[in-house]
CSV table of C-alpha atoms and ligand atoms in Angstrom, one decimal:
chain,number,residue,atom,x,y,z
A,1,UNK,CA,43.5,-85.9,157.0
A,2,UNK,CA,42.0,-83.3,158.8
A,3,UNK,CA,38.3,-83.1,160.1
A,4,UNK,CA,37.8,-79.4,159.8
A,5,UNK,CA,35.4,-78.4,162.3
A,6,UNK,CA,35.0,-82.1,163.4
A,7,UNK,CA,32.6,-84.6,162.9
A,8,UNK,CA,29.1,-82.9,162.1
A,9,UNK,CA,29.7,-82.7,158.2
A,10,UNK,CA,26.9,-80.9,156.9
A,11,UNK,CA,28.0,-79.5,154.0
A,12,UNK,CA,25.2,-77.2,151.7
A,13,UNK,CA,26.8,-78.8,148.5
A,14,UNK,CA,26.3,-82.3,150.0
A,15,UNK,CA,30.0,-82.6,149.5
A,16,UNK,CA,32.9,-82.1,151.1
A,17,UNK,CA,35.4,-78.8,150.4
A,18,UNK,CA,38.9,-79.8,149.0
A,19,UNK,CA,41.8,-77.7,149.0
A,20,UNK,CA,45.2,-79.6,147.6
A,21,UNK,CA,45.0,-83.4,148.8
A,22,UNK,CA,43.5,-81.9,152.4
A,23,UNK,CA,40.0,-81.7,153.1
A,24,UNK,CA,39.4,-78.5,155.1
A,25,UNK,CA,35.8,-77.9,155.9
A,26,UNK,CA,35.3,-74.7,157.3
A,27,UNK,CA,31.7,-73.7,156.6
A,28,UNK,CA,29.0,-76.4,157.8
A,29,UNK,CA,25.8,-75.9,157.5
A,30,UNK,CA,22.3,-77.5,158.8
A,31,UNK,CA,20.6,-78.9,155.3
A,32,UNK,CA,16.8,-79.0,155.6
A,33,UNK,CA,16.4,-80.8,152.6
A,34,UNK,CA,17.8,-83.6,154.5
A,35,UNK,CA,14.5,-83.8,156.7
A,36,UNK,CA,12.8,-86.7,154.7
A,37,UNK,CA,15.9,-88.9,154.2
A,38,UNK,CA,16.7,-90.8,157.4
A,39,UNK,CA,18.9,-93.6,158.0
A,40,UNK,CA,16.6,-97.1,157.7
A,41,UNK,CA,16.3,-98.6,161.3
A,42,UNK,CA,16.3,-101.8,160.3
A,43,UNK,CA,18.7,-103.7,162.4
A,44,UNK,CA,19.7,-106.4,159.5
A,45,UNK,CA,21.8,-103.5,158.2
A,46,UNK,CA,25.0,-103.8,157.8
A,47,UNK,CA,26.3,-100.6,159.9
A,48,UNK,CA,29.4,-100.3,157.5
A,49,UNK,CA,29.9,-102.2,154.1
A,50,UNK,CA,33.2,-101.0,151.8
A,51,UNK,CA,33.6,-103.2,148.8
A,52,UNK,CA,37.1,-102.8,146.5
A,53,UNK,CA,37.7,-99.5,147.8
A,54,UNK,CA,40.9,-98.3,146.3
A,55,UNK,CA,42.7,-94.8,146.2
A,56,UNK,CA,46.0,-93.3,144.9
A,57,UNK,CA,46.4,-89.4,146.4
A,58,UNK,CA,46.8,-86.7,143.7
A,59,UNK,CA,50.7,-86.7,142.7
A,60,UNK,CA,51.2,-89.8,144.8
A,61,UNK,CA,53.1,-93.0,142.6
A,62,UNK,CA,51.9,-95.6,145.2
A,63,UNK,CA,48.3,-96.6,146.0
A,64,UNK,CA,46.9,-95.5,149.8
A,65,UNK,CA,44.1,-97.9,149.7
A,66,UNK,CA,45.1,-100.9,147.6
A,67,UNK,CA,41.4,-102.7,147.7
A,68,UNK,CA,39.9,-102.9,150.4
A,69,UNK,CA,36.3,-104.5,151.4
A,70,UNK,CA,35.3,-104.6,154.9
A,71,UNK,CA,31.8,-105.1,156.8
A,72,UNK,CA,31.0,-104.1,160.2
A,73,UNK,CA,27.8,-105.2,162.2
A,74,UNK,CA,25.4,-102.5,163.9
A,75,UNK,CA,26.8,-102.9,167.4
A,76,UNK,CA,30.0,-103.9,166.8
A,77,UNK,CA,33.3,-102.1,168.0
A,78,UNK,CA,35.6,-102.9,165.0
A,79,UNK,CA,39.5,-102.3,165.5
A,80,UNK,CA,42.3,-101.0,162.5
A,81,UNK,CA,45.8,-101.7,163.6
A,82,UNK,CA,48.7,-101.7,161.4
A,83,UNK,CA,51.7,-99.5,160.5
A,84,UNK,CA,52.6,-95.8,160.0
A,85,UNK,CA,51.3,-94.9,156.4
A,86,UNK,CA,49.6,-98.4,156.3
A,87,UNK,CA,46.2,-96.4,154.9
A,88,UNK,CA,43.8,-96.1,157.9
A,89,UNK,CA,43.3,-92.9,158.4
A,90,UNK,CA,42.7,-92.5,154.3
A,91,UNK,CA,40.2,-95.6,155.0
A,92,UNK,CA,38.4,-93.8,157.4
A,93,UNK,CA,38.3,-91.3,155.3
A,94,UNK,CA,37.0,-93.0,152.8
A,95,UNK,CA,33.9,-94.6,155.0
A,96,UNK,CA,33.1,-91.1,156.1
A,97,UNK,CA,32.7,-90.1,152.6
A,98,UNK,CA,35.8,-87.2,153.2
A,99,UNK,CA,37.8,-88.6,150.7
A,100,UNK,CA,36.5,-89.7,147.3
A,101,UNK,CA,37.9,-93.3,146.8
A,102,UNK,CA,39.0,-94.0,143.1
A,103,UNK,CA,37.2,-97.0,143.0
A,104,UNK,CA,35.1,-99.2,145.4
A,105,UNK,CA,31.6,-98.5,147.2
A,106,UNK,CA,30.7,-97.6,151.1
A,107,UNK,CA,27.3,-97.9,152.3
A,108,UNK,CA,26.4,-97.2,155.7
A,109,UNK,CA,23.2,-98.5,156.9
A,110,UNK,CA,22.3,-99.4,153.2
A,111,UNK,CA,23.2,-95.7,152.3
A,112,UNK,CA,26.0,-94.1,150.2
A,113,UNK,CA,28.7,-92.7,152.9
A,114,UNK,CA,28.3,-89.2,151.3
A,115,UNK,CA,24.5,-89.0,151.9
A,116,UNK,CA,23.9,-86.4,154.1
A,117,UNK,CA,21.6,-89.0,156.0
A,118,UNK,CA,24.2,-90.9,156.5
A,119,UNK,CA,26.3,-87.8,158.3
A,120,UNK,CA,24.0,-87.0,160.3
A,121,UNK,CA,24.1,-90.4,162.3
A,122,UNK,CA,28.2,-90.5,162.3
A,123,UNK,CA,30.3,-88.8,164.8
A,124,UNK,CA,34.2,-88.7,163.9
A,125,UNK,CA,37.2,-88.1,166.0
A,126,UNK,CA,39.8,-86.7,163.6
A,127,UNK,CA,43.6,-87.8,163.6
A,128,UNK,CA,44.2,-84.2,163.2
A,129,UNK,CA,41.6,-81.6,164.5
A,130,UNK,CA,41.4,-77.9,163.3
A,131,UNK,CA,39.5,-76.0,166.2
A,132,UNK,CA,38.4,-72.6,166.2
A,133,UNK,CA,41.2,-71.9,168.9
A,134,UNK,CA,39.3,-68.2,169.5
A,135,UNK,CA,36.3,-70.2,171.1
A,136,UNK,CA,36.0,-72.1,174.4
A,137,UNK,CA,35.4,-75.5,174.9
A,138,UNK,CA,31.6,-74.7,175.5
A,139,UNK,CA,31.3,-72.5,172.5
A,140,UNK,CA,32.7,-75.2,170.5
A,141,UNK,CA,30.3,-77.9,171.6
A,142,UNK,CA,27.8,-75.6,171.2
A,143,UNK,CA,28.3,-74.7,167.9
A,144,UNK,CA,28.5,-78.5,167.0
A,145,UNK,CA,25.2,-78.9,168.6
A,146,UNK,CA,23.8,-76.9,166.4
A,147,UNK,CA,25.7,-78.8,163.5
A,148,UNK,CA,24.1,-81.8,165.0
A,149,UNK,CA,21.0,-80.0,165.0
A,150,UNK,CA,20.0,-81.3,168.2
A,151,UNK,CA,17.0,-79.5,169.7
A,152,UNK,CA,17.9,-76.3,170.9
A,153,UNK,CA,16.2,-76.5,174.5
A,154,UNK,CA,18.4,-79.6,175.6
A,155,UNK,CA,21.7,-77.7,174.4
A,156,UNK,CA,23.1,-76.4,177.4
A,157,UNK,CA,22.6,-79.9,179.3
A,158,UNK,CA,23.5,-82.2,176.5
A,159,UNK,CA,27.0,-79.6,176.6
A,160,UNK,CA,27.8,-80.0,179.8
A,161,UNK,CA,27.1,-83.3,179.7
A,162,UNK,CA,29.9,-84.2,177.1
A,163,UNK,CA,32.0,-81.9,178.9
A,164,UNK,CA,31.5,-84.0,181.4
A,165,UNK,CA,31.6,-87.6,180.0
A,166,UNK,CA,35.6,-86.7,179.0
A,167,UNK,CA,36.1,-85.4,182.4
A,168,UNK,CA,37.3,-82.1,181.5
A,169,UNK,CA,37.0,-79.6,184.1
A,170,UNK,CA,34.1,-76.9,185.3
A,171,UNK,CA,37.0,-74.1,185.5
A,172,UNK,CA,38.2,-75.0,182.0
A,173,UNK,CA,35.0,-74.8,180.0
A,174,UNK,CA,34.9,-71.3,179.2
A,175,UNK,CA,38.6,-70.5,178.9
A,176,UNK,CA,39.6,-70.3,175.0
A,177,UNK,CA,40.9,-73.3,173.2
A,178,UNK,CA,44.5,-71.8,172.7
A,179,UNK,CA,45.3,-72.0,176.3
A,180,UNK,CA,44.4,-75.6,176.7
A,181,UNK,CA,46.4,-78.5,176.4
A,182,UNK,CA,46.6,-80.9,174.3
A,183,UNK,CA,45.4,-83.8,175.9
A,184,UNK,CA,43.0,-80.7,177.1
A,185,UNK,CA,41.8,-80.6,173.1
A,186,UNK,CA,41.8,-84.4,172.3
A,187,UNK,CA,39.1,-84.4,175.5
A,188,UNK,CA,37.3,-82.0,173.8
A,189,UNK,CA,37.9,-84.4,170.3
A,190,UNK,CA,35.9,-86.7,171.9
A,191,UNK,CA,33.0,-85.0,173.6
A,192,UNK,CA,32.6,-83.3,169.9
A,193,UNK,CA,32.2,-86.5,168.8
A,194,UNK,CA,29.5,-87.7,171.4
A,195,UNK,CA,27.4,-84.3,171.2
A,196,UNK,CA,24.9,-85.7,168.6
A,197,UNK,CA,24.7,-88.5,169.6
A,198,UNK,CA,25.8,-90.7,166.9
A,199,UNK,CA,24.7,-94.7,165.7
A,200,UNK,CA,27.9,-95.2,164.0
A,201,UNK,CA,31.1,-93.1,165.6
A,202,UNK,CA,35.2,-93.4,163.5
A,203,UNK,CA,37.6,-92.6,166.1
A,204,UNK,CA,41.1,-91.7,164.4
A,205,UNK,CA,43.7,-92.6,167.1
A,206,UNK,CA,41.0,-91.5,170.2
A,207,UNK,CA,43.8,-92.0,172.9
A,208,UNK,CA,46.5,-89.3,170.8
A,209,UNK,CA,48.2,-87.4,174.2
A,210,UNK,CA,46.0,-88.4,176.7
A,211,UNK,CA,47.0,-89.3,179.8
A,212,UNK,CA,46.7,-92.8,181.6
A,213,UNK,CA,43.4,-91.7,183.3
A,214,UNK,CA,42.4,-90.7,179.2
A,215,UNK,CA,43.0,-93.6,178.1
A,216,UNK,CA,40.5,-95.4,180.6
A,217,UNK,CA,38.1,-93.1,180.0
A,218,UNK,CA,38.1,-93.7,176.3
A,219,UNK,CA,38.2,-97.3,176.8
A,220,UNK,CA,34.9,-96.7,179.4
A,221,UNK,CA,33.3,-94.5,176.9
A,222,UNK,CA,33.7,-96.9,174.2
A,223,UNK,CA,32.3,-99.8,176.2
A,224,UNK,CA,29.4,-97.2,177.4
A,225,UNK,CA,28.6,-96.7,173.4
A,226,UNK,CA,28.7,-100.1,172.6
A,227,UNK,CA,25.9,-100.7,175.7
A,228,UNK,CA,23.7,-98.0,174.4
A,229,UNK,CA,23.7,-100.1,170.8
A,230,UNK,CA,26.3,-97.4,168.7
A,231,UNK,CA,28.6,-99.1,166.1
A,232,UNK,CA,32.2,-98.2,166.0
A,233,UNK,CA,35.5,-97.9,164.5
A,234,UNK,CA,38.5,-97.5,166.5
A,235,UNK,CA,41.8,-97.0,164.7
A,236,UNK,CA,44.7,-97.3,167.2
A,237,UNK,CA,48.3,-98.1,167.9
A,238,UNK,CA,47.2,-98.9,171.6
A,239,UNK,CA,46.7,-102.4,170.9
A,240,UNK,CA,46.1,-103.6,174.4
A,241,UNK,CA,43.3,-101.2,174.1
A,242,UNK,CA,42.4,-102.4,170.9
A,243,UNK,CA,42.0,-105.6,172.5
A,244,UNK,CA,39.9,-104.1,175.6
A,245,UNK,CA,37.5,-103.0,173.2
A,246,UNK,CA,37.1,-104.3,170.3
A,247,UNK,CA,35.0,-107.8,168.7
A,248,UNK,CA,37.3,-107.7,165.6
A,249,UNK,CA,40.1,-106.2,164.4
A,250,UNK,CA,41.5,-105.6,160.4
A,251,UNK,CA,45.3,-105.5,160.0
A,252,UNK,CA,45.9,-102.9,157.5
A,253,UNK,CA,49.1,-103.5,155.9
A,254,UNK,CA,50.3,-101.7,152.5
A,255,UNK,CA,46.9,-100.3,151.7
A,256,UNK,CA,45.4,-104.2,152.0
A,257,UNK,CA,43.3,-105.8,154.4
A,258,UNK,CA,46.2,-108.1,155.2
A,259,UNK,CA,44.1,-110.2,158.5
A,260,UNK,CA,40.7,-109.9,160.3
A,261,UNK,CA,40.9,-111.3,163.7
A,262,UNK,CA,37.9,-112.2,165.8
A,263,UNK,CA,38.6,-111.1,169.1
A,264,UNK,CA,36.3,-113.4,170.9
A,265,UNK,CA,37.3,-116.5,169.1
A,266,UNK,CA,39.6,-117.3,172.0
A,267,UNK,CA,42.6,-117.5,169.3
A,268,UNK,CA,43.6,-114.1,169.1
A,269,UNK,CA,43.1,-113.8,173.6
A,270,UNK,CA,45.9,-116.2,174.0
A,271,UNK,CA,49.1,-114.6,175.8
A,272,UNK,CA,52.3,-115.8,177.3
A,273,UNK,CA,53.2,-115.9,181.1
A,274,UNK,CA,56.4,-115.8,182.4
A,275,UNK,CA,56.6,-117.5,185.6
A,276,UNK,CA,60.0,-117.3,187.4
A,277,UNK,CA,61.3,-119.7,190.3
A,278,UNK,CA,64.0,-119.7,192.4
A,279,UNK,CA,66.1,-123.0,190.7
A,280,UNK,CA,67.3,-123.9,194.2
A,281,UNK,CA,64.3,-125.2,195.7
A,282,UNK,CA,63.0,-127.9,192.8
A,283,UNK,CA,65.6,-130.5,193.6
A,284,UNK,CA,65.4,-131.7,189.6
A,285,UNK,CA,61.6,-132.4,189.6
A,286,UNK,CA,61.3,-129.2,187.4
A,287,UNK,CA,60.8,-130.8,184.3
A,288,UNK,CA,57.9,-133.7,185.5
A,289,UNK,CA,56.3,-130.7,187.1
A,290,UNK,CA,56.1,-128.5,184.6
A,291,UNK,CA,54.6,-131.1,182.0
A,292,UNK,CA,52.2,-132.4,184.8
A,293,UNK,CA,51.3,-128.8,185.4
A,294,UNK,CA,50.3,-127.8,181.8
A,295,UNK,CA,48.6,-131.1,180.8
A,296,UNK,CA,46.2,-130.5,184.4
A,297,UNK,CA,45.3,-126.6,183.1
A,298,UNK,CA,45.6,-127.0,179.6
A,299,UNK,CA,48.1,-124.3,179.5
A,300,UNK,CA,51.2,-125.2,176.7
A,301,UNK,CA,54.8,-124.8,177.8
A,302,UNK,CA,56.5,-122.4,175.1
A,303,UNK,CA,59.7,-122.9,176.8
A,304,UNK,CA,61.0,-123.4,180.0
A,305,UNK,CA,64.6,-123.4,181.9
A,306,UNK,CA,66.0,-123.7,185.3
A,307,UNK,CA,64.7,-120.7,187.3
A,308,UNK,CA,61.4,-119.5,184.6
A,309,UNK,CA,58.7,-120.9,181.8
A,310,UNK,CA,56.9,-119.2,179.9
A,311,UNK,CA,53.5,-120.7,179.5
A,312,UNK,CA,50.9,-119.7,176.8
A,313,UNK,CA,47.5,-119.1,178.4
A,314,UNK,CA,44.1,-118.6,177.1
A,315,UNK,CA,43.0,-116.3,179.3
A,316,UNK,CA,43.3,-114.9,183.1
A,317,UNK,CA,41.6,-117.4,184.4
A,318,UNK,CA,43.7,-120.1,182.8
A,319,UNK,CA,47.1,-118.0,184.3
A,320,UNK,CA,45.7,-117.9,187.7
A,321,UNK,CA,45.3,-121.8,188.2
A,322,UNK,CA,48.5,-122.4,186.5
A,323,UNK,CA,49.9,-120.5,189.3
A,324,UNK,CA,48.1,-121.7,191.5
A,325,UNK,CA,48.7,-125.7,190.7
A,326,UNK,CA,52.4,-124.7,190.6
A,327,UNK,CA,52.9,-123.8,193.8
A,328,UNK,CA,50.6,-126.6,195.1
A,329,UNK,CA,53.3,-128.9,193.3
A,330,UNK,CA,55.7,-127.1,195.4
A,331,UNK,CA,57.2,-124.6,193.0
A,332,UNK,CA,57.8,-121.3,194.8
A,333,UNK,CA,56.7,-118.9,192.5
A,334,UNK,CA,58.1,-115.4,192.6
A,335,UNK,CA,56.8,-113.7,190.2
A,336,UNK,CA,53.9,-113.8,187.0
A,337,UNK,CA,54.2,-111.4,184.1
A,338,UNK,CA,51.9,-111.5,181.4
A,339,UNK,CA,53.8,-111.2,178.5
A,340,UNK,CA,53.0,-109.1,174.8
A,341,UNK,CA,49.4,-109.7,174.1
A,342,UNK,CA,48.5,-111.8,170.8
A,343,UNK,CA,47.6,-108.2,169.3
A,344,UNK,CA,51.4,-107.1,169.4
A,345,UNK,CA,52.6,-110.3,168.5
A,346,UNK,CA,50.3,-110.4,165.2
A,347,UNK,CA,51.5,-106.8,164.9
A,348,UNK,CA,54.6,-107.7,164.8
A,349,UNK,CA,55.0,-111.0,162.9
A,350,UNK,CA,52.6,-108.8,160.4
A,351,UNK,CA,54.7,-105.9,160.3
A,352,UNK,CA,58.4,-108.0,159.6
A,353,UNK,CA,57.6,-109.2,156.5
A,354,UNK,CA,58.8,-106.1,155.4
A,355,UNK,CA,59.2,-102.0,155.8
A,356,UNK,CA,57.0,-100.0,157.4
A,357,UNK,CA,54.4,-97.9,155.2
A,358,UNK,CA,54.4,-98.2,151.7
A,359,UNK,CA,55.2,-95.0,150.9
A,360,UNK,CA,55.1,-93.8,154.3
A,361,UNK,CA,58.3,-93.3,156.5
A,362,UNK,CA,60.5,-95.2,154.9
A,363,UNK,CA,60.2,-93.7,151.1
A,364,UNK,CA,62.8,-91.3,150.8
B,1,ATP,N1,47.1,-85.9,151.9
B,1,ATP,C1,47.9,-86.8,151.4
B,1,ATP,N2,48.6,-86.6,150.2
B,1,ATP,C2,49.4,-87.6,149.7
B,1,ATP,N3,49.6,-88.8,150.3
B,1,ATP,C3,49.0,-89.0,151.4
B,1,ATP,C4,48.1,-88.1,152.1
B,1,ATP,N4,47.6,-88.6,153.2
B,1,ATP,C5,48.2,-89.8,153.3
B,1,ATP,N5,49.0,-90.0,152.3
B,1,ATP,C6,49.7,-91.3,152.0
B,1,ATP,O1,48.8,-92.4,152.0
B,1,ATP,C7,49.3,-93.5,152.7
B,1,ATP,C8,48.4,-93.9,153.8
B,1,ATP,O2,48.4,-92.8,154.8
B,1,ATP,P1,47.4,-92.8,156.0
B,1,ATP,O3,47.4,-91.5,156.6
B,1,ATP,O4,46.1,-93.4,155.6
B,1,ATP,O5,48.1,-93.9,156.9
B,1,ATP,P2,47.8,-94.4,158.4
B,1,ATP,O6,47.7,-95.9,158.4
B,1,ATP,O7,46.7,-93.6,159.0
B,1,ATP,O8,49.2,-94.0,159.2
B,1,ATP,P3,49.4,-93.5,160.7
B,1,ATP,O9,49.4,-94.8,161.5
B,1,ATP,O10,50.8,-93.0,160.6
B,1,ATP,O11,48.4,-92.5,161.0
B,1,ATP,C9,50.8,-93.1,153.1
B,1,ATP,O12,51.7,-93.6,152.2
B,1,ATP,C10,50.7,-91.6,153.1
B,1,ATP,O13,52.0,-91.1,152.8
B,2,MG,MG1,46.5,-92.3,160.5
């Protein structure tokens, strides 16, 4: 799915433009007849609420969205992992009002997804962007800004200030989008996003080619939104960043909603640590030790042998004194790797049952 000229959907129509199974929006434009129908404030809202959604692309034999209902709180950062094809991106899709779901509701804020109200207030990073490459990164922004219809006097700061936020730099901003990079262009994904200013933001794989230093900085920003009370979607494959940032997380699997985990629960935090040991040194104590160690931090022993354990902790704090009462019993600890987080392990006890994307890469 492509998101055209980005996020700031303001379509004359009130809908979207469709060409084959894509949506291409190419022509946005400011609706004044909009001016009355705001988003409610009220903060018992549910920011997001998708009930029985289901849709089956034209020419397609198997369903993209099998079903799915899903509520996300104002102020929540809400996570979609799951596999290539799974139906995220045609969820999102779906939430933004882009893509007409066969069946099922979306309200946002109490409002349909396609009201233009309810636009106006969403910011979207696309999967797949279609810039204007012939402008530069300012023209772009500034062109959104208008989109956003953000008052005209604060344009050139509240540009330069998403420029900024993404950490692109002063000598690129006026250079055409063809010559940038594309880590260069996912930056500039991201400060579209942010230009208006938006309550509820759907990022569509926000870390795609960025660098390390990206990655923080969409983590940061994230966190930053969450402070300043903005909702959020994240769909991702990171899932260590998944778990940075997000309060809950949906496993989409097969067009299904196949687990919600609550990320603050403490169950889905757990992780294992490999401890290794030089065997030499525990003259055969190893076993007393390593019982007497996990019943004094709480910490359970997955499995152990003569020179490593691994241990599954709740969280760093529970590592660290497992280290530390270890070698205060003696044991000479080398080394302390934290291994796959319980994101990738649900990921990937989710993901065996069977093939990857129904319909997706595997369907010859
Ligand atoms: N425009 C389209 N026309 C026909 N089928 C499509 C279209 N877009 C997606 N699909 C199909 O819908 C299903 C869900 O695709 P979707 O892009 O939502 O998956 P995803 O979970 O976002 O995958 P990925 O992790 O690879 O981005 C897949 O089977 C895919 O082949
Ligand atoms: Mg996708």
């Amino acid at each position: 799915m492509r998101g055209g000229e980005g996020n700031r959907i303001l379509l004359a129509s009130g809908k979207p433009v469709f060409k084959g199974h894509e949506i291409v929006i190419k022509h946005c434009f400011p609706i004044t007849t909009m001016l009355n129908d705001n988003v409610d404030d009220n903060s018992s809202l549910l920011a997001v609420e998708a009930s029985g959604l289901k849709k089956t692309y034209p020419g397609s034999d198997v369903a993209a969205l099998s079903g799915i209902s899903l509520s996300v709180r104002q102020g929540e950062i809400f996570g979609l992992i799951g596999p290539n094809g799974a139906g995220k991106t045609t969820l999102i899709g779906c939430l933004l009002g882009l893509l007409r779901p066969d069946s099922g509701t979306v309200k946002i804020f109490g409002k349909p997804a396609d009201s233009l109200a309810v636009r106006q207030i969403t910011g979207y990073v696309p999967e797949r962007s279609d810039f204007e490459y012939w402008m530069t990164a300012r023209q772009f922004l500034q062109y959104h800004h208008g989109l956003a219809r953000r008052d005209k006097r604060d344009r050139e700061r509240e540009v330069a200030e998403a420029l900024e936020s993404v950490e692109l730099s002063k000598t690129v901003w006026n250079r055409r989008l063809k010559t940038y990079s594309r880590g260069m262009l996912q930056r500039l994904n991201i400060a579209q996003m942010l230009i208006g200013k938006p309550r509820l933001a759907l990022l569509d794989e926000p870390t795609l080619g960025l660098d390390p230093t990206g990655v923080t900085l969409v983590r940061n920003l994230v966190k930053k939104m969450q402070d300043d009370g903005m909702t959020a979607i994240v769909n991702s494959h990171q899932l260590d960043e998944v778990e940075r940032v997000c309060d809950r997380v949906a496993f989409i699997k097969q067009g299904k909603i196949a687990s919600v985990q609550d990320l603050h629960s403490g169950a889905v935090s757990d992780y294992f640590l490999l401890v290794r040991w030089p065997e030499s040194q525990l003259n055969g104590r190893l076993t007393s030790l390593v019982a007497e160690v996990a019943e004094e931090t709480k910490a359970s022993v997955d499995e152990y042998h003569h020179d490593w354990g691994r241990f599954s902790v709740r969280d760093n704090k529970m590592a660290s004194l497992l280290i530390r009462k270890l070698i205060e019993r003696g044991v000479p600890v080398e080394e302390a790797v934290p291994e796959r987080a319980k994101l990738e392990e649900l990921f990937a006890n989710e993901s065996s049952s069977d093939q990857t994307g129904h319909g997706g890469i595997h369907d010859e």
